[in-house]
């Protein structure tokens, strides 16, 4: 045990990273213990705390007017709760042996060490930025932080041309394509995969591509970007692949992220196969008594496959942060794991998934049946009933639900939560088909689309 804790004097909790996981941890630790017992210092290298990166596409697209609406809690609000937020201060080293971190003030360049009794690593994720000619040219933007979002908006305001190319067709690429369409751009999406949304099976991804094409978005599939050619003014003018060049006045990169674990790796902390920190269920870094980690920098247990994965989502970061804060504050809480639920949209097409795709199930050696059904968001006769496609995977023999993907119009997205709960509870498709879900014509058909899929899967597996 460290000396300060042993003698009952005030302990110091140091947090690296001032967004979802870090500030949730700091806030919860403060709820657990007052400033007389626990000093909390949070280092953040950016300009903001507790911001919603998830809102960036809607801010860029104009649904959200003001950047500040994306900030849940400002540094001043945290400081009023006795959390010593140090902005524009980057932690450059963790010294686990001596229980201290080294930080650099990014304005003055001054460096100093701060000791800790307890440490939270919440450094998030780093966007993939391939080493391509032109990648750093003016007009090429990532959308990882509010600063990135502001830089992109500045470019959109200044640039007269209306041709935008989005590189990557994961959910961020898809959401940014919508944002740019909403701003009146001609949008091309260049995608390495066969279909957009690789978190879906290709047959469901195809529905997304068809909808995007229907919105006037040019979809370029199976394409590897080779360069971002620039003009004489040094600004990006196109996105080049092996086969073609796509003219661009602005380029948005959405090609995925990796856990930001540079500091953790240098400190000798344990990393998994996906490069994320390894923790136990209380989010304590394996082998460390007083170090916790959460959010995009950690790997999580996938409850369906039983394997560790890197799933960088704000929903996990907030929950894990709260658990860390409880534990660092002297209480006890655990994070059970995830089932891989995610929802997004492109214009009025909602896209949702939870559990395993076909290739995930194959990878872990499961044998399964799949069914795909067409249904509607409301009773078929009710006004505005919208089509919805549900794909379901269920295990042979046991009938256990393994995964669900839903693509459709209004009401499709959040329906996946039925399946998320069922997966978490380890339910079979027989049980899902028998669930007592709410029904009235304005809300669903008498058999909810998820239950229609479950019934069909049950029939395929054999009645029980
Ligand atoms: C465009 C976009 C849309 C998204 N939409 C969704 C969505 O709809 N749903 C969803 O669940 N998730 C979404 N996400 C993901 C979500 O934003 C992240 O999962 C979440 O922000 C992770 O929180 P975090 O605290 O782990 O990391 P981050 O939010 O990345 O915060 C980490 C912080 O640590 C700071 N930091 C890193 N290293 C250091 C250092 N050495 N010293 C000091 N500070 C440091 C960084 O500056 C950063 O502020 C979206 C992300 C993006 C980019």
Short mmCIF file of C-alpha atoms and ligand atoms in Angstrom, two decimals:
data_model
loop_
_atom_site.label_atom_id
_atom_site.label_comp_id
_atom_site.label_asym_id
_atom_site.label_seq_id
_atom_site.Cartn_x
_atom_site.Cartn_y
_atom_site.Cartn_z
CA UNK A 1 0.00 0.00 0.00
CA UNK A 2 1.26 3.49 -0.74
CA UNK A 3 2.29 5.61 2.25
CA UNK A 4 -0.30 8.35 1.95
CA UNK A 5 -3.18 5.88 1.97
CA UNK A 6 -1.64 4.04 4.90
CA UNK A 7 -1.48 7.18 7.02
CA UNK A 8 -4.92 8.46 6.06
CA UNK A 9 -3.61 11.67 4.50
CA UNK A 10 -5.03 13.15 1.33
CA UNK A 11 -4.32 10.99 -1.71
CA UNK A 12 -3.76 12.24 -5.24
CA UNK A 13 -5.55 10.77 -8.24
CA UNK A 14 -3.98 11.68 -11.57
CA UNK A 15 -6.03 11.32 -14.74
CA UNK A 16 -4.47 11.33 -18.23
CA UNK A 17 -7.08 12.39 -20.81
CA UNK A 18 -9.87 14.88 -20.24
CA UNK A 19 -12.75 13.44 -22.22
CA UNK A 20 -15.35 10.70 -21.79
CA UNK A 21 -13.49 8.04 -19.82
CA UNK A 22 -11.08 10.35 -17.99
CA UNK A 23 -13.56 12.95 -16.80
CA UNK A 24 -16.25 10.36 -16.01
CA UNK A 25 -13.66 8.71 -13.77
CA UNK A 26 -12.64 12.01 -12.21
CA UNK A 27 -16.25 13.10 -11.62
CA UNK A 28 -17.26 9.77 -10.09
CA UNK A 29 -14.18 9.67 -7.87
CA UNK A 30 -15.10 13.16 -6.66
CA UNK A 31 -18.65 11.97 -5.87
CA UNK A 32 -17.12 9.13 -3.86
CA UNK A 33 -14.60 11.21 -1.96
CA UNK A 34 -14.44 14.90 -1.10
CA UNK A 35 -11.51 17.21 -1.79
CA UNK A 36 -10.19 16.82 1.76
CA UNK A 37 -9.60 13.13 1.13
CA UNK A 38 -8.76 13.03 -2.56
CA UNK A 39 -6.97 15.54 -4.72
CA UNK A 40 -7.77 15.03 -8.42
CA UNK A 41 -5.49 16.33 -11.18
CA UNK A 42 -6.56 15.79 -14.81
CA UNK A 43 -4.16 16.38 -17.71
CA UNK A 44 -5.61 17.15 -21.14
CA UNK A 45 -3.46 18.11 -24.08
CA UNK A 46 -6.35 19.66 -26.04
CA UNK A 47 -8.46 22.75 -25.45
CA UNK A 48 -11.62 21.06 -24.15
CA UNK A 49 -12.92 18.63 -21.54
CA UNK A 50 -15.91 16.25 -21.63
CA UNK A 51 -16.78 16.92 -25.26
CA UNK A 52 -18.85 14.76 -27.57
CA UNK A 53 -16.81 13.70 -30.58
CA UNK A 54 -19.93 11.72 -31.49
CA UNK A 55 -21.67 15.01 -32.23
CA UNK A 56 -19.04 16.27 -34.70
CA UNK A 57 -20.83 14.98 -37.85
CA UNK A 58 -24.05 16.71 -36.77
CA UNK A 59 -22.22 19.95 -35.97
CA UNK A 60 -20.40 19.89 -39.33
CA UNK A 61 -23.67 19.01 -41.09
CA UNK A 62 -25.52 21.90 -39.42
CA UNK A 63 -27.98 19.95 -37.21
CA UNK A 64 -26.12 21.27 -34.16
CA UNK A 65 -25.36 24.95 -34.50
CA UNK A 66 -22.82 25.67 -31.87
CA UNK A 67 -19.65 23.80 -30.95
CA UNK A 68 -20.24 24.52 -27.27
CA UNK A 69 -23.41 22.43 -27.37
CA UNK A 70 -21.10 19.42 -27.74
CA UNK A 71 -19.34 20.17 -24.46
CA UNK A 72 -21.02 18.37 -21.56
CA UNK A 73 -18.83 19.93 -18.88
CA UNK A 74 -16.27 22.71 -19.26
CA UNK A 75 -12.93 22.85 -17.45
CA UNK A 76 -14.40 25.62 -15.25
CA UNK A 77 -17.31 23.37 -14.26
CA UNK A 78 -14.90 20.58 -13.36
CA UNK A 79 -12.71 22.98 -11.41
CA UNK A 80 -15.77 24.14 -9.47
CA UNK A 81 -16.02 20.50 -8.31
CA UNK A 82 -12.42 20.59 -7.15
CA UNK A 83 -10.97 18.75 -10.10
CA UNK A 84 -7.70 20.41 -11.06
CA UNK A 85 -7.95 20.35 -14.87
CA UNK A 86 -4.69 21.21 -16.63
CA UNK A 87 -5.47 21.97 -20.25
CA UNK A 88 -2.94 22.03 -23.08
CA UNK A 89 -0.74 19.84 -20.90
CA UNK A 90 0.51 16.61 -22.38
CA UNK A 91 1.70 13.70 -20.28
CA UNK A 92 4.94 12.51 -21.87
CA UNK A 93 5.92 9.68 -19.54
CA UNK A 94 4.47 7.40 -16.90
CA UNK A 95 6.90 6.23 -14.23
CA UNK A 96 5.02 3.34 -12.65
CA UNK A 97 7.90 2.42 -10.32
CA UNK A 98 7.95 5.80 -8.63
CA UNK A 99 4.26 6.58 -9.06
CA UNK A 100 4.60 9.78 -11.08
CA UNK A 101 3.91 11.25 -14.50
CA UNK A 102 5.89 13.78 -16.48
CA UNK A 103 3.87 16.47 -18.25
CA UNK A 104 4.70 19.22 -20.71
CA UNK A 105 2.88 22.53 -20.82
CA UNK A 106 2.24 22.82 -24.56
CA UNK A 107 2.16 26.63 -24.42
CA UNK A 108 5.39 27.26 -22.50
CA UNK A 109 7.20 23.99 -23.18
CA UNK A 110 7.92 23.62 -19.43
CA UNK A 111 8.05 20.05 -18.11
CA UNK A 112 7.48 18.80 -14.59
CA UNK A 113 6.75 15.60 -12.66
CA UNK A 114 3.55 15.03 -10.70
CA UNK A 115 3.36 12.14 -8.27
CA UNK A 116 0.22 10.04 -7.87
CA UNK A 117 -1.25 7.55 -5.45
CA UNK A 118 -3.72 6.42 -8.09
CA UNK A 119 -3.55 6.80 -11.85
CA UNK A 120 -6.22 6.67 -14.56
CA UNK A 121 -5.12 6.23 -18.18
CA UNK A 122 -7.84 7.49 -20.52
CA UNK A 123 -5.82 8.55 -23.54
CA UNK A 124 -8.42 7.45 -26.09
CA UNK A 125 -7.60 6.42 -29.64
CA UNK A 126 -5.39 7.72 -32.42
CA UNK A 127 -6.85 8.05 -35.93
CA UNK A 128 -5.14 5.98 -38.61
CA UNK A 129 -3.26 8.36 -40.91
CA UNK A 130 -1.41 6.39 -43.59
CA UNK A 131 1.89 7.76 -44.79
CA UNK A 132 0.66 8.83 -48.24
CA UNK A 133 1.88 11.68 -50.45
CA UNK A 134 -0.29 14.72 -49.66
CA UNK A 135 -1.75 13.37 -46.42
CA UNK A 136 -0.75 16.56 -44.55
CA UNK A 137 -1.86 18.96 -47.30
CA UNK A 138 -4.26 21.79 -46.62
CA UNK A 139 -7.84 20.64 -47.14
CA UNK A 140 -7.26 17.13 -45.73
CA UNK A 141 -9.07 16.67 -42.43
CA UNK A 142 -9.61 14.13 -39.69
CA UNK A 143 -12.62 14.41 -37.37
CA UNK A 144 -11.33 12.98 -34.11
CA UNK A 145 -11.50 16.07 -31.91
CA UNK A 146 -13.45 19.31 -31.66
CA UNK A 147 -10.35 21.10 -32.94
CA UNK A 148 -10.46 18.83 -36.02
CA UNK A 149 -14.15 19.61 -36.48
CA UNK A 150 -13.47 23.34 -36.27
CA UNK A 151 -10.61 23.10 -38.77
CA UNK A 152 -12.86 21.24 -41.20
CA UNK A 153 -15.64 23.80 -40.80
CA UNK A 154 -13.13 26.61 -41.41
CA UNK A 155 -12.05 24.91 -44.65
CA UNK A 156 -15.66 24.38 -45.75
CA UNK A 157 -16.41 28.06 -45.11
CA UNK A 158 -13.32 29.28 -46.96
CA UNK A 159 -13.35 26.90 -49.93
CA UNK A 160 -15.50 27.74 -52.92
CA UNK A 161 -15.37 24.32 -54.59
CA UNK A 162 -18.14 21.89 -53.65
CA UNK A 163 -16.48 18.52 -54.24
CA UNK A 164 -15.79 16.46 -51.13
CA UNK A 165 -14.16 13.05 -50.94
CA UNK A 166 -14.54 10.94 -47.80
CA UNK A 167 -11.93 8.23 -47.40
CA UNK A 168 -13.32 5.27 -45.46
CA UNK A 169 -16.88 3.97 -45.20
CA UNK A 170 -17.11 2.95 -41.58
CA UNK A 171 -19.71 4.72 -39.48
CA UNK A 172 -17.66 7.91 -39.23
CA UNK A 173 -17.15 8.04 -43.01
CA UNK A 174 -20.85 7.37 -43.58
CA UNK A 175 -21.92 10.04 -41.07
CA UNK A 176 -19.49 12.55 -42.56
CA UNK A 177 -20.81 11.80 -46.06
CA UNK A 178 -24.27 12.74 -44.77
CA UNK A 179 -22.91 15.91 -43.12
CA UNK A 180 -21.31 17.01 -46.39
CA UNK A 181 -24.43 16.19 -48.43
CA UNK A 182 -26.42 18.30 -45.98
CA UNK A 183 -24.01 21.17 -46.61
CA UNK A 184 -24.62 20.92 -50.34
CA UNK A 185 -21.44 19.10 -51.37
CA UNK A 186 -21.01 16.62 -54.17
CA UNK A 187 -19.75 13.65 -52.18
CA UNK A 188 -17.60 10.68 -53.20
CA UNK A 189 -16.81 7.94 -50.67
CA UNK A 190 -13.67 5.91 -51.40
CA UNK A 191 -13.77 2.62 -49.56
CA UNK A 192 -11.23 -0.17 -49.27
CA UNK A 193 -13.92 -2.81 -48.69
CA UNK A 194 -16.51 -4.29 -50.97
CA UNK A 195 -19.40 -2.63 -49.11
CA UNK A 196 -19.65 0.26 -46.64
CA UNK A 197 -20.03 -0.42 -42.92
CA UNK A 198 -17.68 -3.34 -42.46
CA UNK A 199 -19.21 -3.85 -39.01
CA UNK A 200 -22.13 -5.40 -40.93
CA UNK A 201 -22.10 -8.52 -43.09
CA UNK A 202 -21.63 -7.55 -46.76
CA UNK A 203 -25.24 -8.42 -47.66
CA UNK A 204 -26.44 -5.83 -45.13
CA UNK A 205 -23.69 -3.37 -46.07
CA UNK A 206 -25.01 -3.53 -49.63
CA UNK A 207 -28.30 -2.01 -48.45
CA UNK A 208 -26.34 0.91 -47.02
CA UNK A 209 -24.47 1.38 -50.29
CA UNK A 210 -27.71 1.34 -52.28
CA UNK A 211 -29.20 3.97 -49.99
CA UNK A 212 -26.07 6.14 -50.21
CA UNK A 213 -26.04 5.89 -53.99
CA UNK A 214 -29.72 6.84 -53.94
CA UNK A 215 -28.77 10.01 -52.06
CA UNK A 216 -26.45 10.97 -54.91
CA UNK A 217 -23.24 9.89 -53.15
CA UNK A 218 -20.67 8.32 -55.48
CA UNK A 219 -19.46 5.09 -53.90
CA UNK A 220 -16.03 3.78 -54.92
CA UNK A 221 -15.55 0.26 -53.51
CA UNK A 222 -12.54 -2.06 -53.35
CA UNK A 223 -10.27 0.96 -53.73
CA UNK A 224 -6.97 1.63 -52.00
CA UNK A 225 -5.95 5.29 -51.81
CA UNK A 226 -2.41 5.76 -53.14
CA UNK A 227 -1.96 9.55 -52.88
CA UNK A 228 -3.68 12.85 -52.22
CA UNK A 229 -2.40 14.94 -55.15
CA UNK A 230 -2.01 18.66 -54.47
CA UNK A 231 -2.22 21.76 -56.66
CA UNK A 232 0.38 24.48 -57.13
CA UNK A 233 -1.00 26.19 -54.00
CA UNK A 234 -0.22 23.08 -51.93
CA UNK A 235 -3.89 22.33 -51.32
CA UNK A 236 -5.35 18.90 -51.92
CA UNK A 237 -6.99 18.67 -55.35
CA UNK A 238 -7.87 14.96 -55.62
CA UNK A 239 -7.83 11.53 -54.08
CA UNK A 240 -5.91 9.02 -56.18
CA UNK A 241 -6.36 5.26 -56.20
CA UNK A 242 -4.54 2.69 -58.33
CA UNK A 243 -7.26 3.06 -61.01
CA UNK A 244 -8.52 6.62 -60.94
CA UNK A 245 -8.36 10.13 -59.52
CA UNK A 246 -11.34 11.71 -57.78
CA UNK A 247 -11.30 15.54 -57.79
CA UNK A 248 -11.61 17.02 -54.30
CA UNK A 249 -11.83 20.49 -52.81
CA UNK A 250 -11.88 18.93 -49.37
CA UNK A 251 -10.97 15.45 -48.11
CA UNK A 252 -12.23 13.89 -44.90
CA UNK A 253 -10.43 10.89 -43.45
CA UNK A 254 -12.45 8.28 -41.59
CA UNK A 255 -10.27 5.21 -41.80
CA UNK A 256 -10.41 3.95 -38.28
CA UNK A 257 -8.54 4.39 -35.04
CA UNK A 258 -6.04 2.48 -32.92
CA UNK A 259 -5.76 2.56 -29.12
CA UNK A 260 -3.55 5.47 -28.01
CA UNK A 261 -1.20 3.48 -25.81
CA UNK A 262 2.19 5.00 -26.60
CA UNK A 263 2.74 6.06 -22.98
CA UNK A 264 1.44 2.78 -21.58
CA UNK A 265 3.67 0.74 -23.88
CA UNK A 266 6.74 2.78 -22.92
CA UNK A 267 5.86 2.27 -19.24
CA UNK A 268 5.81 -1.50 -19.75
CA UNK A 269 2.08 -1.87 -19.09
CA UNK A 270 0.34 -4.93 -20.59
CA UNK A 271 -1.15 -4.58 -24.07
CA UNK A 272 -3.34 -7.05 -25.96
CA UNK A 273 -3.34 -8.29 -29.54
CA UNK A 274 -5.27 -5.22 -30.72
CA UNK A 275 -2.82 -2.81 -29.07
CA UNK A 276 -5.18 -1.83 -26.24
CA UNK A 277 -4.40 -1.89 -22.53
CA UNK A 278 -5.42 -5.05 -20.69
CA UNK A 279 -7.49 -4.62 -17.55
CA UNK A 280 -9.42 -6.78 -15.13
CA UNK A 281 -13.17 -6.41 -14.65
CA UNK A 282 -12.72 -3.47 -12.29
CA UNK A 283 -10.81 -1.73 -15.13
CA UNK A 284 -7.58 -2.02 -13.14
CA UNK A 285 -4.59 -2.47 -15.43
CA UNK A 286 -3.44 -6.07 -15.12
CA UNK A 287 -0.67 -6.46 -12.58
CA UNK A 288 -1.07 -2.90 -11.25
CA UNK A 289 -2.64 -2.13 -7.88
CA UNK A 290 -3.18 1.60 -8.39
CA UNK A 291 -3.51 2.08 -12.14
CA UNK A 292 -6.83 1.93 -14.01
CA UNK A 293 -7.57 2.39 -17.72
CA UNK A 294 -10.75 2.81 -19.72
CA UNK A 295 -12.28 4.03 -22.96
CA UNK A 296 -10.78 3.80 -26.42
CA UNK A 297 -7.31 2.90 -25.08
CA UNK A 298 -8.39 -0.50 -23.65
CA UNK A 299 -9.53 -3.86 -24.99
CA UNK A 300 -12.91 -5.16 -23.86
CA UNK A 301 -14.38 -8.59 -23.34
CA UNK A 302 -16.89 -9.53 -26.02
CA UNK A 303 -19.51 -11.47 -24.08
CA UNK A 304 -20.77 -13.30 -27.17
CA UNK A 305 -17.46 -14.58 -28.56
CA UNK A 306 -15.60 -14.66 -25.23
CA UNK A 307 -12.70 -12.85 -26.89
CA UNK A 308 -11.00 -9.51 -26.27
CA UNK A 309 -11.70 -6.82 -28.84
CA UNK A 310 -11.03 -3.13 -29.38
CA UNK A 311 -14.39 -1.37 -29.74
CA UNK A 312 -13.82 2.39 -29.56
CA UNK A 313 -17.21 3.80 -28.60
CA UNK A 314 -18.27 6.59 -26.30
CA UNK A 315 -20.94 4.43 -24.73
CA UNK A 316 -18.24 2.14 -23.26
CA UNK A 317 -15.88 5.00 -22.38
CA UNK A 318 -18.47 6.73 -20.21
CA UNK A 319 -19.47 3.55 -18.38
CA UNK A 320 -15.90 2.39 -17.85
CA UNK A 321 -14.93 5.84 -16.58
CA UNK A 322 -17.67 5.72 -14.01
CA UNK A 323 -16.55 2.28 -12.84
CA UNK A 324 -12.96 3.45 -12.57
CA UNK A 325 -14.06 6.47 -10.55
CA UNK A 326 -15.97 4.25 -8.13
CA UNK A 327 -12.96 1.98 -7.65
CA UNK A 328 -10.39 4.76 -7.48
CA UNK A 329 -12.69 6.45 -4.97
CA UNK A 330 -12.51 3.44 -2.68
CA UNK A 331 -15.69 1.62 -3.76
CA UNK A 332 -16.17 -1.46 -5.89
CA UNK A 333 -17.70 -1.79 -9.35
CA UNK A 334 -17.04 -3.96 -12.39
CA UNK A 335 -17.53 -3.68 -16.13
CA UNK A 336 -19.05 -6.91 -17.38
CA UNK A 337 -18.07 -6.63 -21.06
CA UNK A 338 -19.93 -5.73 -24.23
CA UNK A 339 -22.02 -7.38 -26.91
CA UNK A 340 -20.86 -5.03 -29.68
CA UNK A 341 -23.93 -2.85 -30.11
CA UNK A 342 -23.65 0.16 -32.41
CA UNK A 343 -26.07 2.39 -34.23
CA UNK A 344 -25.61 5.11 -36.81
CA UNK A 345 -27.39 6.66 -39.76
CA UNK A 346 -27.02 8.18 -43.17
CA UNK A 347 -29.80 10.69 -43.80
CA UNK A 348 -33.00 8.77 -42.99
CA UNK A 349 -31.43 5.31 -43.22
CA UNK A 350 -30.74 3.82 -39.80
CA UNK A 351 -28.01 1.21 -39.41
CA UNK A 352 -27.67 -0.99 -36.33
CA UNK A 353 -25.77 -4.05 -35.27
CA UNK A 354 -25.09 -6.12 -32.18
CA UNK A 355 -23.28 -9.38 -31.49
CA UNK A 356 -21.41 -11.40 -34.09
CA UNK A 357 -21.28 -11.10 -37.86
CA UNK A 358 -20.98 -14.27 -39.89
CA UNK A 359 -17.21 -13.98 -40.09
CA UNK A 360 -16.92 -13.40 -36.32
CA UNK A 361 -18.96 -16.51 -35.62
CA UNK A 362 -16.84 -18.55 -38.05
CA UNK A 363 -13.65 -17.21 -36.47
CA UNK A 364 -14.60 -18.52 -33.02
CA UNK A 365 -15.73 -21.84 -34.43
CA UNK A 366 -19.47 -21.45 -33.88
CA UNK A 367 -21.97 -23.24 -36.12
CA UNK A 368 -25.05 -21.23 -36.85
CA UNK A 369 -28.04 -20.46 -39.04
CA UNK A 370 -28.79 -17.04 -40.51
CA UNK A 371 -32.11 -15.56 -41.51
CA UNK A 372 -32.97 -12.24 -43.12
CA UNK A 373 -36.48 -10.84 -43.05
CA UNK A 374 -38.28 -7.79 -44.40
CA UNK A 375 -40.75 -6.04 -42.11
CA UNK A 376 -41.94 -2.55 -41.29
CA UNK A 377 -41.45 -0.02 -38.52
CA UNK A 378 -45.21 0.22 -37.80
CA UNK A 379 -48.26 -1.84 -38.67
CA UNK A 380 -48.25 -2.10 -42.46
CA UNK A 381 -51.53 -0.15 -42.76
CA UNK A 382 -50.47 2.66 -40.43
CA UNK A 383 -49.26 5.93 -42.04
CA UNK A 384 -45.49 6.25 -42.53
CA UNK A 385 -44.80 2.55 -41.95
CA UNK A 386 -41.23 2.21 -43.25
CA UNK A 387 -39.42 -0.88 -44.50
CA UNK A 388 -36.84 -2.59 -42.32
CA UNK A 389 -34.46 -5.49 -42.98
CA UNK A 390 -33.38 -7.64 -40.04
CA UNK A 391 -30.64 -10.25 -40.24
CA UNK A 392 -30.21 -12.68 -37.35
CA UNK A 393 -27.63 -15.32 -36.46
CA UNK A 394 -28.48 -18.17 -34.09
CA UNK A 395 -26.36 -21.07 -32.87
CA UNK A 396 -27.13 -24.56 -34.11
CA UNK A 397 -28.17 -26.95 -31.38
CA UNK A 398 -28.67 -24.43 -28.58
CA UNK A 399 -30.69 -21.82 -30.48
CA UNK A 400 -28.65 -19.11 -28.72
CA UNK A 401 -28.96 -15.70 -30.34
CA UNK A 402 -25.54 -14.70 -31.73
CA UNK A 403 -26.07 -11.45 -33.57
CA UNK A 404 -28.53 -9.06 -35.19
CA UNK A 405 -28.13 -6.41 -37.89
CA UNK A 406 -30.90 -4.00 -38.83
CA UNK A 407 -31.07 -1.54 -41.71
CA UNK A 408 -34.16 0.54 -42.32
CA UNK A 409 -35.91 3.86 -41.92
CA UNK A 410 -37.19 5.53 -38.78
CA UNK A 411 -37.46 3.13 -35.85
CA UNK A 412 -34.95 0.62 -37.21
CA UNK A 413 -31.89 1.76 -35.25
CA UNK A 414 -32.91 1.53 -31.64
CA UNK A 415 -34.76 -1.75 -32.25
CA UNK A 416 -31.37 -3.38 -32.01
CA UNK A 417 -31.50 -2.76 -28.27
CA UNK A 418 -34.01 -5.61 -27.92
CA UNK A 419 -31.36 -7.89 -29.36
CA UNK A 420 -28.60 -6.32 -27.25
CA UNK A 421 -30.52 -7.14 -24.07
CA UNK A 422 -31.27 -10.64 -25.32
CA UNK A 423 -27.61 -11.24 -26.16
CA UNK A 424 -26.50 -9.97 -22.77
CA UNK A 425 -28.95 -12.33 -21.10
CA UNK A 426 -27.76 -15.23 -23.28
CA UNK A 427 -31.27 -15.79 -24.63
CA UNK A 428 -32.26 -18.19 -27.38
CA UNK A 429 -34.22 -17.19 -30.46
CA UNK A 430 -37.13 -19.19 -29.01
CA UNK A 431 -37.12 -16.88 -26.00
CA UNK A 432 -36.76 -13.75 -28.13
CA UNK A 433 -39.74 -14.81 -30.24
CA UNK A 434 -41.81 -15.13 -27.04
CA UNK A 435 -40.78 -11.81 -25.44
CA UNK A 436 -43.57 -9.57 -24.20
CA UNK A 437 -42.75 -6.46 -26.25
CA UNK A 438 -45.00 -3.43 -26.54
CA UNK A 439 -47.35 -3.34 -29.51
CA UNK A 440 -49.71 -0.79 -30.99
CA UNK A 441 -49.97 -0.01 -34.74
CA UNK A 442 -48.09 3.34 -34.59
CA UNK A 443 -45.06 1.64 -32.97
CA UNK A 444 -44.65 -1.76 -34.62
CA UNK A 445 -46.38 -4.55 -36.46
CA UNK A 446 -48.08 -7.01 -34.11
CA UNK A 447 -44.96 -9.17 -34.41
CA UNK A 448 -42.02 -6.84 -33.90
CA UNK A 449 -39.47 -7.17 -36.76
CA UNK A 450 -36.88 -8.61 -34.34
CA UNK A 451 -39.39 -11.26 -33.29
CA UNK A 452 -40.28 -12.02 -36.90
CA UNK A 453 -36.58 -12.78 -37.46
CA UNK A 454 -36.40 -14.82 -34.24
CA UNK A 455 -39.43 -16.88 -35.28
CA UNK A 456 -37.92 -17.57 -38.67
CA UNK A 457 -34.60 -18.54 -37.09
CA UNK A 458 -36.40 -20.82 -34.63
CA UNK A 459 -38.27 -22.48 -37.49
CA UNK A 460 -35.00 -23.03 -39.35
CA UNK A 461 -33.31 -24.50 -36.29
CA UNK A 462 -36.24 -26.75 -35.54
CA UNK A 463 -39.12 -26.12 -33.17
CA UNK A 464 -38.70 -26.69 -29.45
C1 LIG B 1 -16.71 11.67 -35.48
C2 LIG B 1 -16.95 10.70 -34.37
C3 LIG B 1 -18.23 10.22 -34.12
C4 LIG B 1 -18.45 9.31 -33.10
N1 LIG B 1 -19.72 8.85 -32.89
C5 LIG B 1 -19.95 7.97 -31.88
C6 LIG B 1 -21.27 7.50 -31.61
O1 LIG B 1 -22.23 7.87 -32.31
N2 LIG B 1 -21.45 6.61 -30.60
C7 LIG B 1 -20.42 6.19 -29.81
O2 LIG B 1 -20.63 5.41 -28.87
N3 LIG B 1 -19.14 6.64 -30.02
C8 LIG B 1 -18.90 7.51 -31.03
N4 LIG B 1 -17.63 7.97 -31.26
C9 LIG B 1 -16.53 7.45 -30.44
C10 LIG B 1 -16.38 8.22 -29.13
O3 LIG B 1 -16.24 9.59 -29.40
C11 LIG B 1 -15.16 7.70 -28.40
O4 LIG B 1 -15.32 6.32 -28.21
C12 LIG B 1 -14.99 8.37 -27.05
O5 LIG B 1 -14.74 9.73 -27.20
C13 LIG B 1 -13.83 7.72 -26.31
O6 LIG B 1 -13.61 8.39 -25.12
P1 LIG B 1 -12.19 8.34 -24.44
O7 LIG B 1 -12.28 9.20 -23.22
O8 LIG B 1 -11.74 6.95 -24.28
O9 LIG B 1 -11.19 8.96 -25.51
P2 LIG B 1 -11.17 10.39 -26.19
O10 LIG B 1 -12.52 10.96 -26.30
O11 LIG B 1 -10.34 10.25 -27.41
O12 LIG B 1 -10.38 11.26 -25.14
C14 LIG B 1 -9.02 11.04 -24.86
C15 LIG B 1 -8.44 12.37 -24.46
O13 LIG B 1 -7.13 12.15 -23.98
C16 LIG B 1 -6.31 13.22 -24.41
N5 LIG B 1 -4.94 12.72 -24.38
C17 LIG B 1 -4.44 11.66 -25.08
N6 LIG B 1 -3.14 11.48 -24.76
C18 LIG B 1 -2.83 12.43 -23.86
C19 LIG B 1 -1.65 12.75 -23.17
N7 LIG B 1 -0.53 12.06 -23.34
N8 LIG B 1 -1.66 13.79 -22.31
C20 LIG B 1 -2.81 14.53 -22.13
N9 LIG B 1 -3.97 14.27 -22.76
C21 LIG B 1 -3.97 13.22 -23.61
C22 LIG B 1 -6.83 13.56 -25.79
O14 LIG B 1 -6.52 14.88 -26.15
C23 LIG B 1 -8.33 13.34 -25.62
O15 LIG B 1 -9.01 14.53 -25.30
C24 LIG B 1 -17.37 8.89 -32.28
C25 LIG B 1 -16.08 9.39 -32.51
C26 LIG B 1 -15.87 10.28 -33.54
C27 LIG B 1 -14.48 10.79 -33.78
#
